Structure formats: C-alpha cells, structure tokens
Short mmCIF file of C-alpha atoms in Angstrom, two decimals:
data_model
loop_
_atom_site.label_atom_id
_atom_site.label_comp_id
_atom_site.label_asym_id
_atom_site.label_seq_id
_atom_site.Cartn_x
_atom_site.Cartn_y
_atom_site.Cartn_z
CA UNK A 1 73.22 25.74 119.18
CA UNK A 2 72.23 27.12 122.31
CA UNK A 3 70.66 25.68 125.14
CA UNK A 4 68.88 27.86 127.10
CA UNK A 5 69.90 28.22 130.96
CA UNK A 6 66.39 28.98 131.93
CA UNK A 7 65.17 25.11 130.14
CA UNK A 8 67.82 23.87 132.57
CA UNK A 9 66.59 25.46 135.46
CA UNK A 10 63.07 24.25 134.62
CA UNK A 11 64.36 20.94 134.20
CA UNK A 12 66.16 20.98 137.52
CA UNK A 13 62.81 22.06 139.12
CA UNK A 14 60.86 19.14 137.35
CA UNK A 15 63.60 16.68 139.07
CA UNK A 16 62.63 18.34 142.69
CA UNK A 17 59.16 17.91 141.75
CA UNK A 18 59.87 14.29 141.01
CA UNK A 19 62.25 13.48 144.09
CA UNK A 20 60.16 15.83 146.39
CA UNK A 21 56.54 16.46 145.49
CA UNK A 22 54.70 18.75 147.33
CA UNK A 23 52.08 16.72 149.61
CA UNK A 24 49.22 17.32 151.90
CA UNK A 25 49.62 20.93 153.73
CA UNK A 26 52.51 21.63 151.54
CA UNK A 27 50.77 21.00 148.25
CA UNK A 28 48.32 23.61 149.53
CA UNK A 29 50.51 26.15 150.50
CA UNK A 30 52.83 25.54 147.05
CA UNK A 31 49.22 25.85 145.34
CA UNK A 32 48.40 28.94 146.93
CA UNK A 33 51.78 30.61 146.36
CA UNK A 34 51.66 29.49 142.79
CA UNK A 35 47.90 31.14 142.40
CA UNK A 36 49.82 34.03 143.74
CA UNK A 37 52.51 33.95 141.34
CA UNK A 38 50.53 33.49 138.34
CA UNK A 39 48.47 36.81 139.25
CA UNK A 40 51.96 38.70 139.70
CA UNK A 41 53.20 37.40 136.34
CA UNK A 42 50.01 38.70 134.52
CA UNK A 43 50.05 41.95 136.81
CA UNK A 44 53.86 42.85 135.90
CA UNK A 45 52.97 41.91 132.02
CA UNK A 46 49.90 44.55 132.09
CA UNK A 47 52.23 47.02 134.13
CA UNK A 48 55.19 46.77 131.27
CA UNK A 49 53.00 47.24 127.93
CA UNK A 50 53.04 50.59 127.05
CA UNK A 51 49.45 51.54 125.76
CA UNK A 52 51.06 54.45 123.57
CA UNK A 53 53.51 51.86 122.18
CA UNK A 54 50.70 49.90 121.30
CA UNK A 55 48.62 52.51 119.61
CA UNK A 56 51.53 53.23 117.49
CA UNK A 57 52.15 49.95 116.56
CA UNK A 58 48.41 49.84 115.19
CA UNK A 59 49.83 51.78 112.41
CA UNK A 60 51.72 48.66 110.80
CA UNK A 61 48.34 46.98 111.29
CA UNK A 62 49.09 44.47 108.23
CA UNK A 63 52.05 42.92 109.64
CA UNK A 64 50.53 42.42 113.19
CA UNK A 65 47.22 40.78 111.47
CA UNK A 66 49.19 38.73 109.90
CA UNK A 67 51.47 37.37 113.21
CA UNK A 68 48.15 37.08 114.85
CA UNK A 69 46.54 35.04 112.18
CA UNK A 70 49.73 32.69 112.20
CA UNK A 71 49.50 32.61 116.04
CA UNK A 72 46.00 32.01 116.60
CA UNK A 73 44.62 30.78 113.49
CA UNK A 74 47.03 28.59 111.45
CA UNK A 75 48.81 27.37 114.73
CA UNK A 76 45.46 25.54 116.09
CA UNK A 77 44.46 24.53 112.61
CA UNK A 78 47.53 22.38 112.40
CA UNK A 79 47.04 21.09 115.81
CA UNK A 80 43.56 20.05 115.24
CA UNK A 81 45.15 18.29 112.02
CA UNK A 82 47.44 16.26 114.33
CA UNK A 83 44.39 14.74 115.99
CA UNK A 84 44.71 12.37 113.29
CA UNK A 85 47.87 10.96 115.29
CA UNK A 86 46.12 9.76 118.15
CA UNK A 87 46.33 6.94 119.46
CA UNK A 88 49.10 5.96 117.13
CA UNK A 89 51.87 8.72 117.49
CA UNK A 90 50.53 10.75 120.39
CA UNK A 91 48.59 9.78 123.43
CA UNK A 92 45.64 11.91 124.01
CA UNK A 93 47.04 13.51 127.18
CA UNK A 94 50.12 14.42 125.01
CA UNK A 95 47.72 15.42 122.29
CA UNK A 96 45.85 17.92 124.55
CA UNK A 97 49.06 19.34 125.54
CA UNK A 98 50.33 19.73 121.99
CA UNK A 99 46.99 21.25 121.06
CA UNK A 100 47.40 23.60 124.08
CA UNK A 101 50.90 24.65 122.69
CA UNK A 102 49.29 25.83 119.41
CA UNK A 103 46.95 27.95 121.36
CA UNK A 104 49.56 30.02 123.09
CA UNK A 105 50.55 33.67 122.20
CA UNK A 106 54.03 34.50 120.77
CA UNK A 107 57.22 35.26 122.37
CA UNK A 108 58.23 39.11 122.85
CA UNK A 109 62.35 38.78 124.22
CA UNK A 110 63.27 36.10 121.76
CA UNK A 111 61.39 37.44 118.80
CA UNK A 112 62.90 40.56 119.10
CA UNK A 113 66.47 39.51 119.73
CA UNK A 114 66.11 37.17 116.69
CA UNK A 115 65.02 39.82 114.49
CA UNK A 116 67.82 41.98 115.44
CA UNK A 117 70.39 39.45 114.85
CA UNK A 118 68.69 39.05 111.57
CA UNK A 119 68.63 42.60 110.76
CA UNK A 120 64.92 42.82 110.68
CA UNK A 121 62.56 45.26 111.44
CA UNK A 122 62.97 45.12 115.02
CA UNK A 123 60.19 47.70 116.13
CA UNK A 124 57.64 45.87 114.36
CA UNK A 125 58.72 42.74 116.04
CA UNK A 126 58.49 44.34 119.38
CA UNK A 127 54.87 45.36 118.69
CA UNK A 128 53.75 42.27 117.22
CA UNK A 129 55.03 40.33 120.33
CA UNK A 130 53.29 42.56 122.51
CA UNK A 131 49.99 42.44 120.65
CA UNK A 132 50.32 38.49 120.41
CA UNK A 133 50.65 38.41 124.20
CA UNK A 134 47.92 41.10 124.93
CA UNK A 135 45.44 38.75 122.60
CA UNK A 136 46.64 35.38 124.32
CA UNK A 137 45.34 36.69 127.76
CA UNK A 138 41.66 36.56 126.12
CA UNK A 139 42.02 34.26 122.98
CA UNK A 140 44.08 31.36 124.51
CA UNK A 141 41.54 30.33 127.28
CA UNK A 142 38.61 30.92 125.05
CA UNK A 143 40.22 28.74 122.29
CA UNK A 144 41.25 26.29 124.76
CA UNK A 145 37.70 26.34 126.15
CA UNK A 146 36.45 25.68 122.51
CA UNK A 147 39.00 23.15 121.03
CA UNK A 148 40.08 21.11 124.36
CA UNK A 149 36.81 20.75 125.93
CA UNK A 150 36.63 18.60 128.96
CA UNK A 151 40.33 17.25 128.31
CA UNK A 152 41.37 20.71 130.01
CA UNK A 153 40.09 20.13 133.28
CA UNK A 154 36.70 20.82 132.39
CA UNK A 155 35.44 24.60 131.51
CA UNK A 156 32.62 25.77 133.88
CA UNK A 157 31.52 28.76 134.94
CA UNK A 158 34.18 28.43 137.89
CA UNK A 159 36.81 27.77 135.88
CA UNK A 160 35.85 30.93 133.57
CA UNK A 161 35.92 32.90 136.54
CA UNK A 162 39.11 31.72 137.72
CA UNK A 163 40.63 32.74 134.43
CA UNK A 164 39.34 36.14 134.67
CA UNK A 165 40.11 36.68 138.72
CA UNK A 166 43.79 35.21 138.12
CA UNK A 167 44.83 36.46 134.64
CA UNK A 168 42.66 39.30 133.17
CA UNK A 169 42.20 41.28 136.41
CA UNK A 170 45.99 41.30 137.34
CA UNK A 171 46.63 42.56 133.58
CA UNK A 172 43.92 45.32 133.64
CA UNK A 173 45.06 46.27 137.18
CA UNK A 174 49.08 46.57 135.84
CA UNK A 175 47.63 48.92 132.80
CA UNK A 176 45.62 51.09 135.31
CA UNK A 177 48.25 51.38 137.67
CA UNK A 178 51.44 51.77 135.01
CA UNK A 179 51.46 55.61 135.09
CA UNK A 180 52.48 55.03 139.03
CA UNK A 181 54.49 52.30 138.81
CA UNK A 182 56.16 51.64 135.30
CA UNK A 183 58.92 53.94 136.54
CA UNK A 184 59.78 51.66 139.20
CA UNK A 185 59.63 48.77 136.66
CA UNK A 186 61.78 50.21 134.25
CA UNK A 187 64.72 51.19 136.89
CA UNK A 188 64.28 47.91 138.30
CA UNK A 189 63.70 45.52 135.05
CA UNK A 190 66.59 42.80 136.11
CA UNK A 191 65.46 42.34 139.53
CA UNK A 192 61.57 41.94 138.41
CA UNK A 193 62.82 39.74 135.63
CA UNK A 194 64.06 37.19 138.13
CA UNK A 195 60.90 37.61 139.84
CA UNK A 196 58.97 36.89 136.57
CA UNK A 197 61.24 33.48 136.39
CA UNK A 198 61.04 32.61 140.16
CA UNK A 199 57.42 33.13 139.69
CA UNK A 200 57.21 30.42 136.56
CA UNK A 201 59.45 28.11 138.39
CA UNK A 202 57.17 28.07 141.36
CA UNK A 203 54.32 27.39 138.89
CA UNK A 204 56.01 24.18 137.18
CA UNK A 205 57.11 22.70 140.50
CA UNK A 206 53.48 22.88 141.82
CA UNK A 207 52.40 21.49 138.30
CA UNK A 208 54.70 18.37 138.21
CA UNK A 209 54.18 17.70 142.07
CA UNK A 210 50.69 17.67 141.64
CA UNK A 211 51.41 14.97 138.54
CA UNK A 212 53.67 13.00 140.47
CA UNK A 213 51.02 12.77 143.24
CA UNK A 214 48.27 11.88 140.65
CA UNK A 215 50.74 9.16 138.89
CA UNK A 216 50.05 10.76 135.39
CA UNK A 217 53.76 10.28 134.63
CA UNK A 218 53.50 6.72 134.41
CA UNK A 219 51.37 7.46 130.76
CA UNK A 220 54.77 8.67 129.12
CA UNK A 221 57.33 6.33 127.91
CA UNK A 222 60.72 7.54 125.72
CA UNK A 223 59.01 6.23 122.49
CA UNK A 224 56.39 8.77 122.79
CA UNK A 225 58.60 11.36 124.04
CA UNK A 226 60.43 11.14 120.84
CA UNK A 227 57.35 10.71 118.76
CA UNK A 228 56.24 14.05 120.28
CA UNK A 229 59.21 15.72 119.33
CA UNK A 230 59.27 14.46 115.72
CA UNK A 231 55.69 16.15 115.49
CA UNK A 232 56.94 19.30 117.03
CA UNK A 233 59.78 19.49 114.64
CA UNK A 234 57.28 19.13 111.75
CA UNK A 235 55.27 21.91 113.15
CA UNK A 236 57.79 24.29 113.57
CA UNK A 237 59.27 23.38 110.25
CA UNK A 238 55.75 24.24 108.24
CA UNK A 239 55.21 27.44 110.28
CA UNK A 240 59.11 28.66 109.87
CA UNK A 241 58.09 28.29 105.90
CA UNK A 242 54.88 29.43 106.00
CA UNK A 243 55.77 32.54 107.78
CA UNK A 244 58.58 33.41 105.41
CA UNK A 245 57.26 32.59 101.99
CA UNK A 246 53.72 33.63 102.83
CA UNK A 247 54.78 37.34 104.15
CA UNK A 248 56.79 37.29 100.73
CA UNK A 249 53.67 36.45 98.78
CA UNK A 250 51.91 39.22 100.78
CA UNK A 251 54.24 42.11 99.45
CA UNK A 252 56.07 42.41 102.74
CA UNK A 253 59.89 43.52 102.42
CA UNK A 254 62.76 41.47 103.83
CA UNK A 255 63.00 43.47 107.20
CA UNK A 256 59.13 42.68 107.72
CA UNK A 257 59.38 39.11 106.57
CA UNK A 258 61.85 38.35 109.16
CA UNK A 259 59.96 40.02 111.84
CA UNK A 260 56.74 38.23 110.96
CA UNK A 261 58.75 34.78 110.40
CA UNK A 262 60.32 35.05 114.26
CA UNK A 263 56.97 36.27 115.79
CA UNK A 264 54.74 34.03 113.91
CA UNK A 265 56.35 30.76 114.40
CA UNK A 266 57.11 31.01 118.04
CA UNK A 267 55.20 30.25 121.46
CA UNK A 268 55.58 31.76 124.65
CA UNK A 269 56.74 29.53 127.61
CA UNK A 270 56.16 32.36 129.79
CA UNK A 271 52.74 33.00 128.94
CA UNK A 272 51.89 29.34 128.55
CA UNK A 273 52.98 28.01 131.76
CA UNK A 274 50.80 30.13 134.26
CA UNK A 275 47.84 29.48 132.00
CA UNK A 276 48.49 25.59 131.77
CA UNK A 277 48.53 25.97 135.66
CA UNK A 278 45.06 27.52 135.47
CA UNK A 279 43.18 25.74 132.63
CA UNK A 280 44.37 21.99 133.32
CA UNK A 281 44.88 21.84 137.34
CA UNK A 282 46.48 18.51 138.12
CA UNK A 283 46.96 17.68 134.63
CA UNK A 284 49.15 20.59 133.99
CA UNK A 285 52.40 18.83 134.13
CA UNK A 286 51.77 16.70 131.15
CA UNK A 287 49.94 19.64 129.61
CA UNK A 288 53.18 21.94 129.70
CA UNK A 289 55.51 19.24 128.75
CA UNK A 290 55.14 19.86 124.50
CA UNK A 291 55.24 23.40 125.18
CA UNK A 292 58.43 23.31 127.34
CA UNK A 293 60.01 20.99 124.63
CA UNK A 294 58.88 23.32 121.51
CA UNK A 295 60.23 26.55 123.22
CA UNK A 296 63.82 24.95 123.47
CA UNK A 297 63.23 23.51 119.84
CA UNK A 298 62.52 27.11 118.38
CA UNK A 299 65.40 28.68 120.45
CA UNK A 300 68.18 26.25 118.58
CA UNK A 301 66.44 26.65 115.31
CA UNK A 302 65.82 30.30 115.08
CA UNK A 303 69.11 31.00 116.11
CA UNK A 304 70.47 29.26 113.31
CA UNK A 305 68.23 30.90 111.04
CA UNK A 306 69.07 34.43 112.38
CA UNK A 307 72.94 33.96 112.02
CA UNK A 308 72.51 33.16 108.22
CA UNK A 309 70.08 35.80 107.68
CA UNK A 310 72.53 37.95 109.13
CA UNK A 311 75.12 37.00 106.43
CA UNK A 312 72.72 38.05 103.39
CA UNK A 313 74.45 40.24 100.89
CA UNK A 314 73.81 44.08 101.14
CA UNK A 315 71.85 44.15 97.84
CA UNK A 316 69.55 41.73 99.61
CA UNK A 317 69.19 43.68 102.72
CA UNK A 318 68.15 46.71 100.82
CA UNK A 319 65.45 45.60 98.19
CA UNK A 320 62.60 47.45 96.59
CA UNK A 321 59.06 48.19 98.54
CA UNK A 322 55.70 47.61 96.62
CA UNK A 323 55.65 50.97 96.14
CA UNK A 324 58.89 50.72 94.04
CA UNK A 325 60.93 52.68 96.76
CA UNK A 326 64.16 51.39 98.57
CA UNK A 327 63.54 50.35 102.44
CA UNK A 328 66.31 49.00 104.42
CA UNK A 329 66.03 46.90 107.45
CA UNK A 330 69.73 47.39 108.72
CA UNK A 331 69.55 50.58 110.04
CA UNK A 332 66.40 49.76 112.20
CA UNK A 333 67.67 46.76 113.48
CA UNK A 334 70.92 48.49 114.69
CA UNK A 335 69.13 51.23 116.12
CA UNK A 336 66.92 49.27 117.83
CA UNK A 337 68.92 46.04 118.74
#
C-alpha cells in the first residue's frame, strides 16, 4: 500500500520543528511568512478554478449535492457523535482536531486519480472536488465557529476578519485575475505545485513550533494516538460504506457511484492545514494531527479499493441507467485519466 512521499516530508517538518522550534524573533518571522503562504495558497486556488467548468458542472447537480452533503453534513454529524468518546478515548484537544477534520472540504487530485483508476466518472470527480473546495472556504470556518466554539481558539470579530482577509479575499482575487494569470499558471503547473507544497510545509513548521514552545505535546500519549487511529478507521469505513451503497440507493450508475465514493469520503490536507493555522493559532499543531493521520489512511485504503474496482467485469462496468439506457464509465475515465 502506498506511502505518500508528501506525508514523509510533513513528518520531517514536524521533526525539525520538534528539534529546532522557532522562538522569539524567529517565531515572528515564521508567523509572518506563514500568513503570507496561506494567502498565496488561496490565491492560487482561486486562479486555478475555471468558472466556466464550474458552471458546466452544475448540470450534474444531483451528484454534487450528494458529495457536498457527505462532506459538510454527514461527516460533521459523525464528528459530533464522537463527542461521547471524550475523555475516555479521545482527549478534549484531540477531539477538537478530530471534529475539525470532519469539517474540511474534499480532495481534488486524489479523488480524480482514484476515480480514473477505478474506471469511474472522472469529469464528475473533477467538478465535485472543485465545488467542495470552493464551498469549504466559506463553510469550514462557519461550521468551525458554530461547532468548535472557544476550543477553536475563540471566534471573535477579529478572527472572522482574519479568516476573510487570509482565505476569502486572496481566493476572490485569484478568480478575478484568472483571465490574466490563468495561462501562466497552466504553463508552470509543476513549479507552482512545489510552491503549494512548500507553503504548506512552512505552515506546518510554524504550527508545530508554536506547539513545542507552548508544551502542548505533553498532552498526547502513544495510547491516545492509537485510540485516535482506531476512531478514524471507523469513520473512514462508515463513510466509504455510506457513499457507495447510499449512491446506489439514490439511483446513480456505477461511474457516478465511484466518483461519489472517492470525493465524498475524503478530506483535503492541502485545504485543512492552512485553515487550521488561521482558526486554531498556537493549538494548530494538535488540531491538524488527526487530519494528517486521516489523510494517509484514506490514501492507503482508497488505493486498494480503486484497484479492486478496476478489475470489475465488463458487464458490471456497463450497466443500465434509471432511464433504461446503457451508460459506460470506461470511455469517460480513459479519455479523462
């Protein structure tokens, strides 16, 4: 099963923060750079999202509504249900991070990759992930304010203003400037991808440095980490089951069910880390730990599922639609993948 190299880079960054945390003036410089990195990330998110593709994707509104409901309704409800595990299984700090995990938008790249591998509806996965990321810029902070309360670092008017300035304004600026910078971004996609990941590593270093200086890592024991992994495994299993069989119950064909399963059961590390740094402040290191663990777990499990789906017999891949017409996901996935 795959180990995401980026997870290794994140773990290395955590190790550096543990050995050489930023203090004093260094912490102020790192904090300022982290703030700028978050703004840059969301500017690039806005500049990459094609408004025309998003509008075209609205034609498949039932699928996108299903994915959004899984991401921002069912996931948070399961997160709230886990409140009963505090303090016996999860500490209050770990539970706050676990609940935040359930509020984060879905992924884009890995949802597309796994949908293509499983011979599903790739264009639907592209649109579903894009819609989820766009909605998450607004919904994730609002849900965090409503459900996390003071455990999220205190949601005052200043924190709301900070969210708007660091997340929403850069995103809208990217959308506005897309017609001028879109070509440049397309031509330099690989380089800007490195900028993306480097910015997130800087955010992680700053967050974990603050956690080391504050001494909050003494709150976590190996037993608690094992319990957290067990809870997250149950969460992932429940969502994978609900998205697959729930989509079948709603009348979706195989290709759409695959897109719903992979887009509706996953959470975005790239979107969640910078959001956590804004929402949690000095406690962001513990808040992002559940998300980092869940990210690697979902990659490993979904890779296995996608490989198994890719070996489905041809008569299962081509199945009747609700209208009685045949629909095939193979051609779509092959052309788009």
